């Protein structure tokens, strides 16, 4: 994943979540974030902290979906 707008980054995470077969709540539970945080990331309403992105990337990786965090 390269650098893009918050909205376009959120769309990438939403597609990855759906490809994993997870609901927002299931993903939130799996990574220790709130449903609202997942929703806000996907909808581009908030810029997620690097730590949040790292746990999301790790979770997707464990499910066979590779995302890369760049600057």
CHARMM-style PDB file with segment names, atoms N, HN, CA, C and O in Angstrom:
ATOM      1  N   UNK     1       0.848  -1.163   0.000  1.00  0.00      PROA
ATOM      2  CA  UNK     1       0.000   0.000   0.000  1.00  0.00      PROA
ATOM      3  C   UNK     1       0.889   1.219   0.000  1.00  0.00      PROA
ATOM      4  O   UNK     1       1.703   1.382   0.909  1.00  0.00      PROA
ATOM      5  N   UNK     2       0.763   2.058  -0.965  1.00  0.00      PROA
ATOM      6  HN  UNK     2       0.102   1.926  -1.704  1.00  0.00      PROA
ATOM      7  CA  UNK     2       1.512   3.284  -1.000  1.00  0.00      PROA
ATOM      8  C   UNK     2       0.778   4.378  -0.253  1.00  0.00      PROA
ATOM      9  O   UNK     2      -0.293   4.158   0.312  1.00  0.00      PROA
ATOM     10  N   UNK     3       1.360   5.535  -0.260  1.00  0.00      PROA
ATOM     11  HN  UNK     3       2.230   5.714  -0.719  1.00  0.00      PROA
ATOM     12  CA  UNK     3       0.743   6.661   0.421  1.00  0.00      PROA
ATOM     13  C   UNK     3      -0.384   7.197  -0.444  1.00  0.00      PROA
ATOM     14  O   UNK     3      -0.206   7.403  -1.645  1.00  0.00      PROA
ATOM     15  N   UNK     4      -1.526   7.420   0.152  1.00  0.00      PROA
ATOM     16  HN  UNK     4      -1.671   7.253   1.127  1.00  0.00      PROA
ATOM     17  CA  UNK     4      -2.671   7.969  -0.549  1.00  0.00      PROA
ATOM     18  C   UNK     4      -3.499   8.779   0.422  1.00  0.00      PROA
ATOM     19  O   UNK     4      -3.054   9.080   1.529  1.00  0.00      PROA
ATOM     20  N   UNK     5      -4.681   9.127   0.016  1.00  0.00      PROA
ATOM     21  HN  UNK     5      -5.042   8.883  -0.884  1.00  0.00      PROA
ATOM     22  CA  UNK     5      -5.552   9.857   0.922  1.00  0.00      PROA
ATOM     23  C   UNK     5      -6.033   8.916   2.014  1.00  0.00      PROA
ATOM     24  O   UNK     5      -5.983   7.694   1.868  1.00  0.00      PROA
ATOM     25  N   UNK     6      -6.497   9.498   3.100  1.00  0.00      PROA
ATOM     26  HN  UNK     6      -6.538  10.490   3.218  1.00  0.00      PROA
ATOM     27  CA  UNK     6      -7.032   8.679   4.190  1.00  0.00      PROA
ATOM     28  C   UNK     6      -8.160   7.811   3.658  1.00  0.00      PROA
ATOM     29  O   UNK     6      -8.262   6.636   4.010  1.00  0.00      PROA
ATOM     30  N   UNK     7      -9.003   8.382   2.816  1.00  0.00      PROA
ATOM     31  HN  UNK     7      -8.920   9.337   2.531  1.00  0.00      PROA
ATOM     32  CA  UNK     7     -10.138   7.643   2.274  1.00  0.00      PROA
ATOM     33  C   UNK     7      -9.691   6.449   1.449  1.00  0.00      PROA
ATOM     34  O   UNK     7     -10.229   5.354   1.608  1.00  0.00      PROA
ATOM     35  N   UNK     8      -8.710   6.643   0.563  1.00  0.00      PROA
ATOM     36  HN  UNK     8      -8.273   7.533   0.433  1.00  0.00      PROA
ATOM     37  CA  UNK     8      -8.276   5.531  -0.284  1.00  0.00      PROA
ATOM     38  C   UNK     8      -7.603   4.451   0.554  1.00  0.00      PROA
ATOM     39  O   UNK     8      -7.750   3.265   0.257  1.00  0.00      PROA
ATOM     40  N   UNK     9      -6.869   4.835   1.593  1.00  0.00      PROA
ATOM     41  HN  UNK     9      -6.750   5.798   1.835  1.00  0.00      PROA
ATOM     42  CA  UNK     9      -6.263   3.843   2.487  1.00  0.00      PROA
ATOM     43  C   UNK     9      -7.352   3.055   3.202  1.00  0.00      PROA
ATOM     44  O   UNK     9      -7.253   1.837   3.352  1.00  0.00      PROA
ATOM     45  N   UNK    10      -8.377   3.749   3.637  1.00  0.00      PROA
ATOM     46  HN  UNK    10      -8.457   4.738   3.515  1.00  0.00      PROA
ATOM     47  CA  UNK    10      -9.490   3.087   4.314  1.00  0.00      PROA
ATOM     48  C   UNK    10     -10.167   2.067   3.427  1.00  0.00      PROA
ATOM     49  O   UNK    10     -10.580   1.006   3.895  1.00  0.00      PROA
ATOM     50  N   UNK    11     -10.282   2.383   2.149  1.00  0.00      PROA
ATOM     51  HN  UNK    11      -9.946   3.245   1.769  1.00  0.00      PROA
ATOM     52  CA  UNK    11     -10.912   1.454   1.208  1.00  0.00      PROA
ATOM     53  C   UNK    11     -10.081   0.187   1.067  1.00  0.00      PROA
ATOM     54  O   UNK    11     -10.630  -0.901   0.892  1.00  0.00      PROA
ATOM     55  N   UNK    12      -8.769   0.321   1.141  1.00  0.00      PROA
ATOM     56  HN  UNK    12      -8.323   1.205   1.283  1.00  0.00      PROA
ATOM     57  CA  UNK    12      -7.888  -0.847   1.060  1.00  0.00      PROA
ATOM     58  C   UNK    12      -8.129  -1.753   2.252  1.00  0.00      PROA
ATOM     59  O   UNK    12      -8.225  -2.971   2.102  1.00  0.00      PROA
ATOM     60  N   UNK    13      -8.225  -1.162   3.435  1.00  0.00      PROA
ATOM     61  HN  UNK    13      -8.147  -0.172   3.556  1.00  0.00      PROA
ATOM     62  CA  UNK    13      -8.464  -1.970   4.635  1.00  0.00      PROA
ATOM     63  C   UNK    13      -9.854  -2.600   4.622  1.00  0.00      PROA
ATOM     64  O   UNK    13     -10.031  -3.728   5.083  1.00  0.00      PROA
ATOM     65  N   UNK    14     -10.822  -1.884   4.103  1.00  0.00      PROA
ATOM     66  HN  UNK    14     -10.678  -0.968   3.728  1.00  0.00      PROA
ATOM     67  CA  UNK    14     -12.170  -2.449   4.002  1.00  0.00      PROA
ATOM     68  C   UNK    14     -12.182  -3.649   3.045  1.00  0.00      PROA
ATOM     69  O   UNK    14     -12.787  -4.676   3.351  1.00  0.00      PROA
ATOM     70  N   UNK    15     -11.526  -3.525   1.907  1.00  0.00      PROA
ATOM     71  HN  UNK    15     -11.034  -2.691   1.659  1.00  0.00      PROA
ATOM     72  CA  UNK    15     -11.467  -4.647   0.961  1.00  0.00      PROA
ATOM     73  C   UNK    15     -10.746  -5.838   1.571  1.00  0.00      PROA
ATOM     74  O   UNK    15     -11.158  -6.982   1.382  1.00  0.00      PROA
ATOM     75  N   UNK    16      -9.673  -5.572   2.299  1.00  0.00      PROA
ATOM     76  HN  UNK    16      -9.338  -4.642   2.453  1.00  0.00      PROA
ATOM     77  CA  UNK    16      -8.926  -6.656   2.946  1.00  0.00      PROA
ATOM     78  C   UNK    16      -9.805  -7.348   3.987  1.00  0.00      PROA
ATOM     79  O   UNK    16      -9.806  -8.575   4.087  1.00  0.00      PROA
ATOM     80  N   UNK    17     -10.548  -6.566   4.755  1.00  0.00      PROA
ATOM     81  HN  UNK    17     -10.547  -5.569   4.674  1.00  0.00      PROA
ATOM     82  CA  UNK    17     -11.439  -7.154   5.765  1.00  0.00      PROA
ATOM     83  C   UNK    17     -12.485  -8.039   5.108  1.00  0.00      PROA
ATOM     84  O   UNK    17     -12.720  -9.166   5.543  1.00  0.00      PROA
ATOM     85  N   UNK    18     -13.103  -7.527   4.068  1.00  0.00      PROA
ATOM     86  HN  UNK    18     -12.911  -6.611   3.714  1.00  0.00      PROA
ATOM     87  CA  UNK    18     -14.138  -8.304   3.381  1.00  0.00      PROA
ATOM     88  C   UNK    18     -13.561  -9.558   2.742  1.00  0.00      PROA
ATOM     89  O   UNK    18     -14.192 -10.614   2.763  1.00  0.00      PROA
ATOM     90  N   UNK    19     -12.360  -9.447   2.174  1.00  0.00      PROA
ATOM     91  HN  UNK    19     -11.847  -8.589   2.157  1.00  0.00      PROA
ATOM     92  CA  UNK    19     -11.712 -10.623   1.576  1.00  0.00      PROA
ATOM     93  C   UNK    19     -11.390 -11.666   2.641  1.00  0.00      PROA
ATOM     94  O   UNK    19     -11.322 -12.860   2.349  1.00  0.00      PROA
ATOM     95  N   UNK    20     -11.192 -11.209   3.875  1.00  0.00      PROA
ATOM     96  HN  UNK    20     -11.247 -10.239   4.112  1.00  0.00      PROA
ATOM     97  CA  UNK    20     -10.924 -12.119   4.988  1.00  0.00      PROA
ATOM     98  C   UNK    20     -12.198 -12.765   5.505  1.00  0.00      PROA
ATOM     99  O   UNK    20     -12.147 -13.702   6.303  1.00  0.00      PROA
ATOM    100  N   UNK    21     -13.340 -12.265   5.051  1.00  0.00      PROA
ATOM    101  HN  UNK    21     -13.382 -11.505   4.403  1.00  0.00      PROA
ATOM    102  CA  UNK    21     -14.620 -12.807   5.502  1.00  0.00      PROA
ATOM    103  C   UNK    21     -15.013 -12.350   6.896  1.00  0.00      PROA
ATOM    104  O   UNK    21     -15.790 -13.016   7.581  1.00  0.00      PROA
ATOM    105  N   UNK    22     -14.470 -11.208   7.312  1.00  0.00      PROA
ATOM    106  HN  UNK    22     -13.839 -10.668   6.756  1.00  0.00      PROA
ATOM    107  CA  UNK    22     -14.738 -10.705   8.653  1.00  0.00      PROA
ATOM    108  C   UNK    22     -15.716  -9.533   8.633  1.00  0.00      PROA
ATOM    109  O   UNK    22     -15.735  -8.738   7.693  1.00  0.00      PROA
ATOM    110  N   UNK    23     -16.515  -9.443   9.671  1.00  0.00      PROA
ATOM    111  HN  UNK    23     -16.499 -10.089  10.434  1.00  0.00      PROA
ATOM    112  CA  UNK    23     -17.310  -8.241   9.879  1.00  0.00      PROA
ATOM    113  C   UNK    23     -16.407  -7.221  10.568  1.00  0.00      PROA
ATOM    114  O   UNK    23     -15.318  -7.559  11.031  1.00  0.00      PROA
ATOM    115  N   UNK    24     -16.853  -6.007  10.630  1.00  0.00      PROA
ATOM    116  HN  UNK    24     -17.738  -5.733  10.254  1.00  0.00      PROA
ATOM    117  CA  UNK    24     -16.072  -4.993  11.343  1.00  0.00      PROA
ATOM    118  C   UNK    24     -15.881  -5.392  12.804  1.00  0.00      PROA
ATOM    119  O   UNK    24     -14.795  -5.233  13.362  1.00  0.00      PROA
ATOM    120  N   UNK    25     -16.936  -5.906  13.414  1.00  0.00      PROA
ATOM    121  HN  UNK    25     -17.818  -6.035  12.962  1.00  0.00      PROA
ATOM    122  CA  UNK    25     -16.843  -6.289  14.827  1.00  0.00      PROA
ATOM    123  C   UNK    25     -15.877  -7.449  15.024  1.00  0.00      PROA
ATOM    124  O   UNK    25     -15.106  -7.458  15.984  1.00  0.00      PROA
ATOM    125  N   UNK    26     -15.913  -8.415  14.134  1.00  0.00      PROA
ATOM    126  HN  UNK    26     -16.539  -8.407  13.354  1.00  0.00      PROA
ATOM    127  CA  UNK    26     -14.982  -9.545  14.242  1.00  0.00      PROA
ATOM    128  C   UNK    26     -13.534  -9.087  14.104  1.00  0.00      PROA
ATOM    129  O   UNK    26     -12.659  -9.552  14.835  1.00  0.00      PROA
ATOM    130  N   UNK    27     -13.284  -8.179  13.172  1.00  0.00      PROA
ATOM    131  HN  UNK    27     -13.995  -7.801  12.578  1.00  0.00      PROA
ATOM    132  CA  UNK    27     -11.933  -7.650  13.007  1.00  0.00      PROA
ATOM    133  C   UNK    27     -11.521  -6.853  14.236  1.00  0.00      PROA
ATOM    134  O   UNK    27     -10.404  -6.998  14.732  1.00  0.00      PROA
ATOM    135  N   UNK    28     -12.417  -6.022  14.721  1.00  0.00      PROA
ATOM    136  HN  UNK    28     -13.325  -5.905  14.318  1.00  0.00      PROA
ATOM    137  CA  UNK    28     -12.127  -5.224  15.913  1.00  0.00      PROA
ATOM    138  C   UNK    28     -11.761  -6.130  17.086  1.00  0.00      PROA
ATOM    139  O   UNK    28     -10.787  -5.872  17.792  1.00  0.00      PROA
ATOM    140  N   UNK    29     -12.537  -7.183  17.292  1.00  0.00      PROA
ATOM    141  HN  UNK    29     -13.329  -7.393  16.718  1.00  0.00      PROA
ATOM    142  CA  UNK    29     -12.264  -8.127  18.383  1.00  0.00      PROA
ATOM    143  C   UNK    29     -10.916  -8.828  18.187  1.00  0.00      PROA
ATOM    144  O   UNK    29     -10.176  -9.036  19.148  1.00  0.00      PROA
ATOM    145  N   UNK    30     -10.607  -9.185  16.954  1.00  0.00      PROA
ATOM    146  HN  UNK    30     -11.209  -9.016  16.174  1.00  0.00      PROA
ATOM    147  CA  UNK    30      -9.373  -9.921  16.663  1.00  0.00      PROA
ATOM    148  C   UNK    30      -8.122  -9.089  16.913  1.00  0.00      PROA
ATOM    149  O   UNK    30      -7.083  -9.626  17.296  1.00  0.00      PROA
ATOM    150  N   UNK    31      -8.219  -7.778  16.695  1.00  0.00      PROA
ATOM    151  HN  UNK    31      -9.063  -7.342  16.383  1.00  0.00      PROA
ATOM    152  CA  UNK    31      -7.024  -6.931  16.816  1.00  0.00      PROA
ATOM    153  C   UNK    31      -7.036  -6.026  18.051  1.00  0.00      PROA
ATOM    154  O   UNK    31      -6.078  -5.291  18.291  1.00  0.00      PROA
ATOM    155  N   UNK    32      -8.096  -6.078  18.819  1.00  0.00      PROA
ATOM    156  HN  UNK    32      -8.874  -6.676  18.624  1.00  0.00      PROA
ATOM    157  CA  UNK    32      -8.146  -5.281  20.038  1.00  0.00      PROA
ATOM    158  C   UNK    32      -8.447  -3.812  19.829  1.00  0.00      PROA
ATOM    159  O   UNK    32      -8.074  -2.972  20.649  1.00  0.00      PROA
ATOM    160  N   UNK    33      -9.118  -3.502  18.738  1.00  0.00      PROA
ATOM    161  HN  UNK    33      -9.421  -4.184  18.072  1.00  0.00      PROA
ATOM    162  CA  UNK    33      -9.564  -2.135  18.487  1.00  0.00      PROA
ATOM    163  C   UNK    33     -11.087  -2.102  18.597  1.00  0.00      PROA
ATOM    164  O   UNK    33     -11.735  -3.149  18.607  1.00  0.00      PROA
ATOM    165  N   UNK    34     -11.645  -0.921  18.678  1.00  0.00      PROA
ATOM    166  HN  UNK    34     -11.118  -0.070  18.669  1.00  0.00      PROA
ATOM    167  CA  UNK    34     -13.099  -0.822  18.759  1.00  0.00      PROA
ATOM    168  C   UNK    34     -13.722  -0.883  17.363  1.00  0.00      PROA
ATOM    169  O   UNK    34     -13.072  -0.604  16.355  1.00  0.00      PROA
ATOM    170  N   UNK    35     -14.989  -1.252  17.340  1.00  0.00      PROA
ATOM    171  HN  UNK    35     -15.517  -1.478  18.158  1.00  0.00      PROA
ATOM    172  CA  UNK    35     -15.763  -1.248  16.099  1.00  0.00      PROA
ATOM    173  C   UNK    35     -15.720   0.141  15.476  1.00  0.00      PROA
ATOM    174  O   UNK    35     -15.549   0.280  14.265  1.00  0.00      PROA
ATOM    175  N   UNK    36     -15.877   1.169  16.307  1.00  0.00      PROA
ATOM    176  HN  UNK    36     -16.016   1.056  17.291  1.00  0.00      PROA
ATOM    177  CA  UNK    36     -15.905   2.549  15.818  1.00  0.00      PROA
ATOM    178  C   UNK    36     -14.571   2.908  15.160  1.00  0.00      PROA
ATOM    179  O   UNK    36     -14.545   3.585  14.132  1.00  0.00      PROA
ATOM    180  N   UNK    37     -13.481   2.459  15.745  1.00  0.00      PROA
ATOM    181  HN  UNK    37     -13.502   1.909  16.579  1.00  0.00      PROA
ATOM    182  CA  UNK    37     -12.166   2.733  15.154  1.00  0.00      PROA
ATOM    183  C   UNK    37     -12.052   2.085  13.781  1.00  0.00      PROA
ATOM    184  O   UNK    37     -11.601   2.724  12.830  1.00  0.00      PROA
ATOM    185  N   UNK    38     -12.460   0.812  13.668  1.00  0.00      PROA
ATOM    186  HN  UNK    38     -12.826   0.293  14.441  1.00  0.00      PROA
ATOM    187  CA  UNK    38     -12.418   0.119  12.375  1.00  0.00      PROA
ATOM    188  C   UNK    38     -13.288   0.852  11.361  1.00  0.00      PROA
ATOM    189  O   UNK    38     -12.863   1.089  10.230  1.00  0.00      PROA
ATOM    190  N   UNK    39     -14.497   1.208  11.760  1.00  0.00      PROA
ATOM    191  HN  UNK    39     -14.843   1.015  12.679  1.00  0.00      PROA
ATOM    192  CA  UNK    39     -15.420   1.922  10.860  1.00  0.00      PROA
ATOM    193  C   UNK    39     -14.805   3.243  10.411  1.00  0.00      PROA
ATOM    194  O   UNK    39     -14.838   3.569   9.224  1.00  0.00      PROA
ATOM    195  N   UNK    40     -14.250   3.998  11.342  1.00  0.00      PROA
ATOM    196  HN  UNK    40     -14.223   3.732  12.305  1.00  0.00      PROA
ATOM    197  CA  UNK    40     -13.687   5.305  10.997  1.00  0.00      PROA
ATOM    198  C   UNK    40     -12.479   5.184  10.074  1.00  0.00      PROA
ATOM    199  O   UNK    40     -12.291   6.017   9.187  1.00  0.00      PROA
ATOM    200  N   UNK    41     -11.664   4.163  10.275  1.00  0.00      PROA
ATOM    201  HN  UNK    41     -11.816   3.486  10.996  1.00  0.00      PROA
ATOM    202  CA  UNK    41     -10.529   3.933   9.374  1.00  0.00      PROA
ATOM    203  C   UNK    41     -11.045   3.626   7.974  1.00  0.00      PROA
ATOM    204  O   UNK    41     -10.593   4.220   6.995  1.00  0.00      PROA
ATOM    205  N   UNK    42     -11.989   2.700   7.881  1.00  0.00      PROA
ATOM    206  HN  UNK    42     -12.357   2.218   8.676  1.00  0.00      PROA
ATOM    207  CA  UNK    42     -12.507   2.295   6.571  1.00  0.00      PROA
ATOM    208  C   UNK    42     -13.210   3.433   5.844  1.00  0.00      PROA
ATOM    209  O   UNK    42     -13.126   3.534   4.620  1.00  0.00      PROA
ATOM    210  N   UNK    43     -13.894   4.280   6.583  1.00  0.00      PROA
ATOM    211  HN  UNK    43     -13.962   4.198   7.577  1.00  0.00      PROA
ATOM    212  CA  UNK    43     -14.641   5.373   5.961  1.00  0.00      PROA
ATOM    213  C   UNK    43     -13.792   6.627   5.749  1.00  0.00      PROA
ATOM    214  O   UNK    43     -14.280   7.636   5.240  1.00  0.00      PROA
ATOM    215  N   UNK    44     -12.524   6.555   6.141  1.00  0.00      PROA
ATOM    216  HN  UNK    44     -12.128   5.735   6.554  1.00  0.00      PROA
ATOM    217  CA  UNK    44     -11.644   7.697   5.939  1.00  0.00      PROA
ATOM    218  C   UNK    44     -11.944   8.867   6.846  1.00  0.00      PROA
ATOM    219  O   UNK    44     -11.611  10.008   6.527  1.00  0.00      PROA
ATOM    220  N   UNK    45     -12.575   8.590   7.981  1.00  0.00      PROA
ATOM    221  HN  UNK    45     -12.845   7.663   8.241  1.00  0.00      PROA
ATOM    222  CA  UNK    45     -12.935   9.654   8.904  1.00  0.00      PROA
ATOM    223  C   UNK    45     -11.808   9.998   9.877  1.00  0.00      PROA
ATOM    224  O   UNK    45     -11.816  11.056  10.505  1.00  0.00      PROA
ATOM    225  N   UNK    46     -10.845   9.094   9.990  1.00  0.00      PROA
ATOM    226  HN  UNK    46     -10.838   8.234   9.479  1.00  0.00      PROA
ATOM    227  CA  UNK    46      -9.733   9.311  10.904  1.00  0.00      PROA
ATOM    228  C   UNK    46      -8.458   8.748  10.311  1.00  0.00      PROA
ATOM    229  O   UNK    46      -8.480   7.778   9.554  1.00  0.00      PROA
ATOM    230  N   UNK    47      -7.360   9.365  10.664  1.00  0.00      PROA
ATOM    231  HN  UNK    47      -7.342  10.153  11.279  1.00  0.00      PROA
ATOM    232  CA  UNK    47      -6.055   8.855  10.262  1.00  0.00      PROA
ATOM    233  C   UNK    47      -5.600   7.912  11.374  1.00  0.00      PROA
ATOM    234  O   UNK    47      -5.340   8.362  12.490  1.00  0.00      PROA
ATOM    235  N   UNK    48      -5.500   6.635  11.095  1.00  0.00      PROA
ATOM    236  HN  UNK    48      -5.711   6.270  10.188  1.00  0.00      PROA
ATOM    237  CA  UNK    48      -5.141   5.686  12.144  1.00  0.00      PROA
ATOM    238  C   UNK    48      -3.691   5.841  12.584  1.00  0.00      PROA
ATOM    239  O   UNK    48      -2.824   6.240  11.806  1.00  0.00      PROA
ATOM    240  N   UNK    49      -3.453   5.517  13.840  1.00  0.00      PROA
ATOM    241  HN  UNK    49      -4.158   5.193  14.471  1.00  0.00      PROA
ATOM    242  CA  UNK    49      -2.095   5.536  14.355  1.00  0.00      PROA
ATOM    243  C   UNK    49      -1.320   4.381  13.752  1.00  0.00      PROA
ATOM    244  O   UNK    49      -1.895   3.360  13.375  1.00  0.00      PROA
ATOM    245  N   UNK    50      -0.025   4.551  13.665  1.00  0.00      PROA
ATOM    246  HN  UNK    50       0.442   5.381  13.971  1.00  0.00      PROA
ATOM    247  CA  UNK    50       0.837   3.527  13.062  1.00  0.00      PROA
ATOM    248  C   UNK    50       0.663   2.177  13.762  1.00  0.00      PROA
ATOM    249  O   UNK    50       0.623   1.139  13.101  1.00  0.00      PROA
ATOM    250  N   UNK    51       0.561   2.184  15.083  1.00  0.00      PROA
ATOM    251  HN  UNK    51       0.593   3.027  15.619  1.00  0.00      PROA
ATOM    252  CA  UNK    51       0.382   0.934  15.823  1.00  0.00      PROA
ATOM    253  C   UNK    51      -0.889   0.205  15.426  1.00  0.00      PROA
ATOM    254  O   UNK    51      -0.898  -1.021  15.321  1.00  0.00      PROA
ATOM    255  N   UNK    52      -1.956   0.947  15.206  1.00  0.00      PROA
ATOM    256  HN  UNK    52      -1.949   1.943  15.292  1.00  0.00      PROA
ATOM    257  CA  UNK    52      -3.219   0.339  14.769  1.00  0.00      PROA
ATOM    258  C   UNK    52      -3.063  -0.292  13.394  1.00  0.00      PROA
ATOM    259  O   UNK    52      -3.549  -1.397  13.150  1.00  0.00      PROA
ATOM    260  N   UNK    53      -2.388   0.410  12.505  1.00  0.00      PROA
ATOM    261  HN  UNK    53      -1.994   1.308  12.703  1.00  0.00      PROA
ATOM    262  CA  UNK    53      -2.163  -0.128  11.165  1.00  0.00      PROA
ATOM    263  C   UNK    53      -1.310  -1.391  11.219  1.00  0.00      PROA
ATOM    264  O   UNK    53      -1.550  -2.346  10.479  1.00  0.00      PROA
ATOM    265  N   UNK    54      -0.316  -1.387  12.099  1.00  0.00      PROA
ATOM    266  HN  UNK    54      -0.121  -0.612  12.700  1.00  0.00      PROA
ATOM    267  CA  UNK    54       0.548  -2.562  12.210  1.00  0.00      PROA
ATOM    268  C   UNK    54      -0.222  -3.799  12.672  1.00  0.00      PROA
ATOM    269  O   UNK    54      -0.007  -4.895  12.155  1.00  0.00      PROA
ATOM    270  N   UNK    55      -1.123  -3.622  13.647  1.00  0.00      PROA
ATOM    271  HN  UNK    55      -1.298  -2.731  14.067  1.00  0.00      PROA
ATOM    272  CA  UNK    55      -1.894  -4.797  14.102  1.00  0.00      PROA
ATOM    273  C   UNK    55      -2.872  -5.257  13.036  1.00  0.00      PROA
ATOM    274  O   UNK    55      -3.123  -6.454  12.901  1.00  0.00      PROA
ATOM    275  N   UNK    56      -3.427  -4.321  12.277  1.00  0.00      PROA
ATOM    276  HN  UNK    56      -3.223  -3.348  12.387  1.00  0.00      PROA
ATOM    277  CA  UNK    56      -4.325  -4.705  11.177  1.00  0.00      PROA
ATOM    278  C   UNK    56      -3.553  -5.482  10.114  1.00  0.00      PROA
ATOM    279  O   UNK    56      -4.007  -6.528   9.649  1.00  0.00      PROA
ATOM    280  N   UNK    57      -2.393  -4.970   9.734  1.00  0.00      PROA
ATOM    281  HN  UNK    57      -2.024  -4.121  10.112  1.00  0.00      PROA
ATOM    282  CA  UNK    57      -1.575  -5.639   8.716  1.00  0.00      PROA
ATOM    283  C   UNK    57      -1.177  -7.033   9.184  1.00  0.00      PROA
ATOM    284  O   UNK    57      -1.197  -7.982   8.400  1.00  0.00      PROA
ATOM    285  N   UNK    58      -0.821  -7.156  10.446  1.00  0.00      PROA
ATOM    286  HN  UNK    58      -0.805  -6.385  11.082  1.00  0.00      PROA
ATOM    287  CA  UNK    58      -0.440  -8.465  10.989  1.00  0.00      PROA
ATOM    288  C   UNK    58      -1.623  -9.444  10.953  1.00  0.00      PROA
ATOM    289  O   UNK    58      -1.461 -10.615  10.608  1.00  0.00      PROA
ATOM    290  N   UNK    59      -2.793  -8.955  11.307  1.00  0.00      PROA
ATOM    291  HN  UNK    59      -2.925  -8.004  11.587  1.00  0.00      PROA
ATOM    292  CA  UNK    59      -3.989  -9.812  11.280  1.00  0.00      PROA
ATOM    293  C   UNK    59      -4.301 -10.264   9.859  1.00  0.00      PROA
ATOM    294  O   UNK    59      -4.566 -11.443   9.627  1.00  0.00      PROA
ATOM    295  N   UNK    60      -4.271  -9.340   8.914  1.00  0.00      PROA
ATOM    296  HN  UNK    60      -4.056  -8.382   9.102  1.00  0.00      PROA
ATOM    297  CA  UNK    60      -4.550  -9.716   7.524  1.00  0.00      PROA
ATOM    298  C   UNK    60      -3.494 -10.688   7.008  1.00  0.00      PROA
ATOM    299  O   UNK    60      -3.816 -11.627   6.281  1.00  0.00      PROA
ATOM    300  N   UNK    61      -2.246 -10.469   7.377  1.00  0.00      PROA
ATOM    301  HN  UNK    61      -1.984  -9.706   7.968  1.00  0.00      PROA
ATOM    302  CA  UNK    61      -1.177 -11.368   6.955  1.00  0.00      PROA
ATOM    303  C   UNK    61      -1.426 -12.788   7.456  1.00  0.00      PROA
ATOM    304  O   UNK    61      -1.184 -13.759   6.740  1.00  0.00      PROA
ATOM    305  N   UNK    62      -1.913 -12.901   8.698  1.00  0.00      PROA
ATOM    306  HN  UNK    62      -2.110 -12.112   9.281  1.00  0.00      PROA
ATOM    307  CA  UNK    62      -2.197 -14.231   9.249  1.00  0.00      PROA
ATOM    308  C   UNK    62      -3.332 -14.920   8.493  1.00  0.00      PROA
ATOM    309  O   UNK    62      -3.520 -16.131   8.607  1.00  0.00      PROA
ATOM    310  N   UNK    63      -4.075 -14.145   7.731  1.00  0.00      PROA
ATOM    311  HN  UNK    63      -3.922 -13.161   7.639  1.00  0.00      PROA
ATOM    312  CA  UNK    63      -5.191 -14.672   6.939  1.00  0.00      PROA
ATOM    313  C   UNK    63      -4.855 -14.739   5.448  1.00  0.00      PROA
ATOM    314  O   UNK    63      -5.736 -14.952   4.615  1.00  0.00      PROA
ATOM    315  N   UNK    64      -3.571 -14.553   5.121  1.00  0.00      PROA
ATOM    316  HN  UNK    64      -2.855 -14.380   5.798  1.00  0.00      PROA
ATOM    317  CA  UNK    64      -3.114 -14.686   3.737  1.00  0.00      PROA
ATOM    318  C   UNK    64      -3.271 -13.465   2.866  1.00  0.00      PROA
ATOM    319  O   UNK    64      -3.153 -13.557   1.644  1.00  0.00      PROA
ATOM    320  N   UNK    65      -3.535 -12.318   3.474  1.00  0.00      PROA
ATOM    321  HN  UNK    65      -3.630 -12.243   4.467  1.00  0.00      PROA
ATOM    322  CA  UNK    65      -3.686 -11.067   2.722  1.00  0.00      PROA
ATOM    323  C   UNK    65      -2.530 -10.161   3.100  1.00  0.00      PROA
ATOM    324  O   UNK    65      -2.416  -9.729   4.247  1.00  0.00      PROA
ATOM    325  N   UNK    66      -1.672  -9.877   2.129  1.00  0.00      PROA
ATOM    326  HN  UNK    66      -1.765 -10.229   1.197  1.00  0.00      PROA
ATOM    327  CA  UNK    66      -0.470  -9.092   2.392  1.00  0.00      PROA
ATOM    328  C   UNK    66      -0.686  -7.616   2.059  1.00  0.00      PROA
ATOM    329  O   UNK    66      -0.998  -7.253   0.925  1.00  0.00      PROA
ATOM    330  N   UNK    67      -0.511  -6.791   3.069  1.00  0.00      PROA
ATOM    331  HN  UNK    67      -0.257  -7.087   3.990  1.00  0.00      PROA
ATOM    332  CA  UNK    67      -0.514  -5.340   2.909  1.00  0.00      PROA
ATOM    333  C   UNK    67       0.825  -4.843   3.413  1.00  0.00      PROA
ATOM    334  O   UNK    67       1.426  -5.463   4.289  1.00  0.00      PROA
ATOM    335  N   UNK    68       1.297  -3.737   2.873  1.00  0.00      PROA
ATOM    336  HN  UNK    68       0.808  -3.233   2.161  1.00  0.00      PROA
ATOM    337  CA  UNK    68       2.586  -3.197   3.267  1.00  0.00      PROA
ATOM    338  C   UNK    68       2.381  -1.782   3.789  1.00  0.00      PROA
ATOM    339  O   UNK    68       1.725  -0.962   3.147  1.00  0.00      PROA
ATOM    340  N   UNK    69       2.942  -1.507   4.947  1.00  0.00      PROA
ATOM    341  HN  UNK    69       3.475  -2.174   5.469  1.00  0.00      PROA
ATOM    342  CA  UNK    69       2.878  -0.183   5.530  1.00  0.00      PROA
ATOM    343  C   UNK    69       4.115   0.587   5.085  1.00  0.00      PROA
ATOM    344  O   UNK    69       5.246   0.176   5.343  1.00  0.00      PROA
ATOM    345  N   UNK    70       3.886   1.696   4.421  1.00  0.00      PROA
ATOM    346  HN  UNK    70       2.967   2.030   4.211  1.00  0.00      PROA
ATOM    347  CA  UNK    70       5.002   2.540   3.987  1.00  0.00      PROA
ATOM    348  C   UNK    70       4.905   3.872   4.700  1.00  0.00      PROA
ATOM    349  O   UNK    70       3.928   4.158   5.392  1.00  0.00      PROA
ATOM    350  N   UNK    71       5.924   4.672   4.524  1.00  0.00      PROA
ATOM    351  HN  UNK    71       6.718   4.440   3.962  1.00  0.00      PROA
ATOM    352  CA  UNK    71       5.943   5.999   5.163  1.00  0.00      PROA
ATOM    353  C   UNK    71       4.595   6.582   5.096  1.00  0.00      PROA
ATOM    354  OT1 UNK    71       4.379   7.696   5.574  1.00  0.00      PROA
TER     355      UNK     71
END
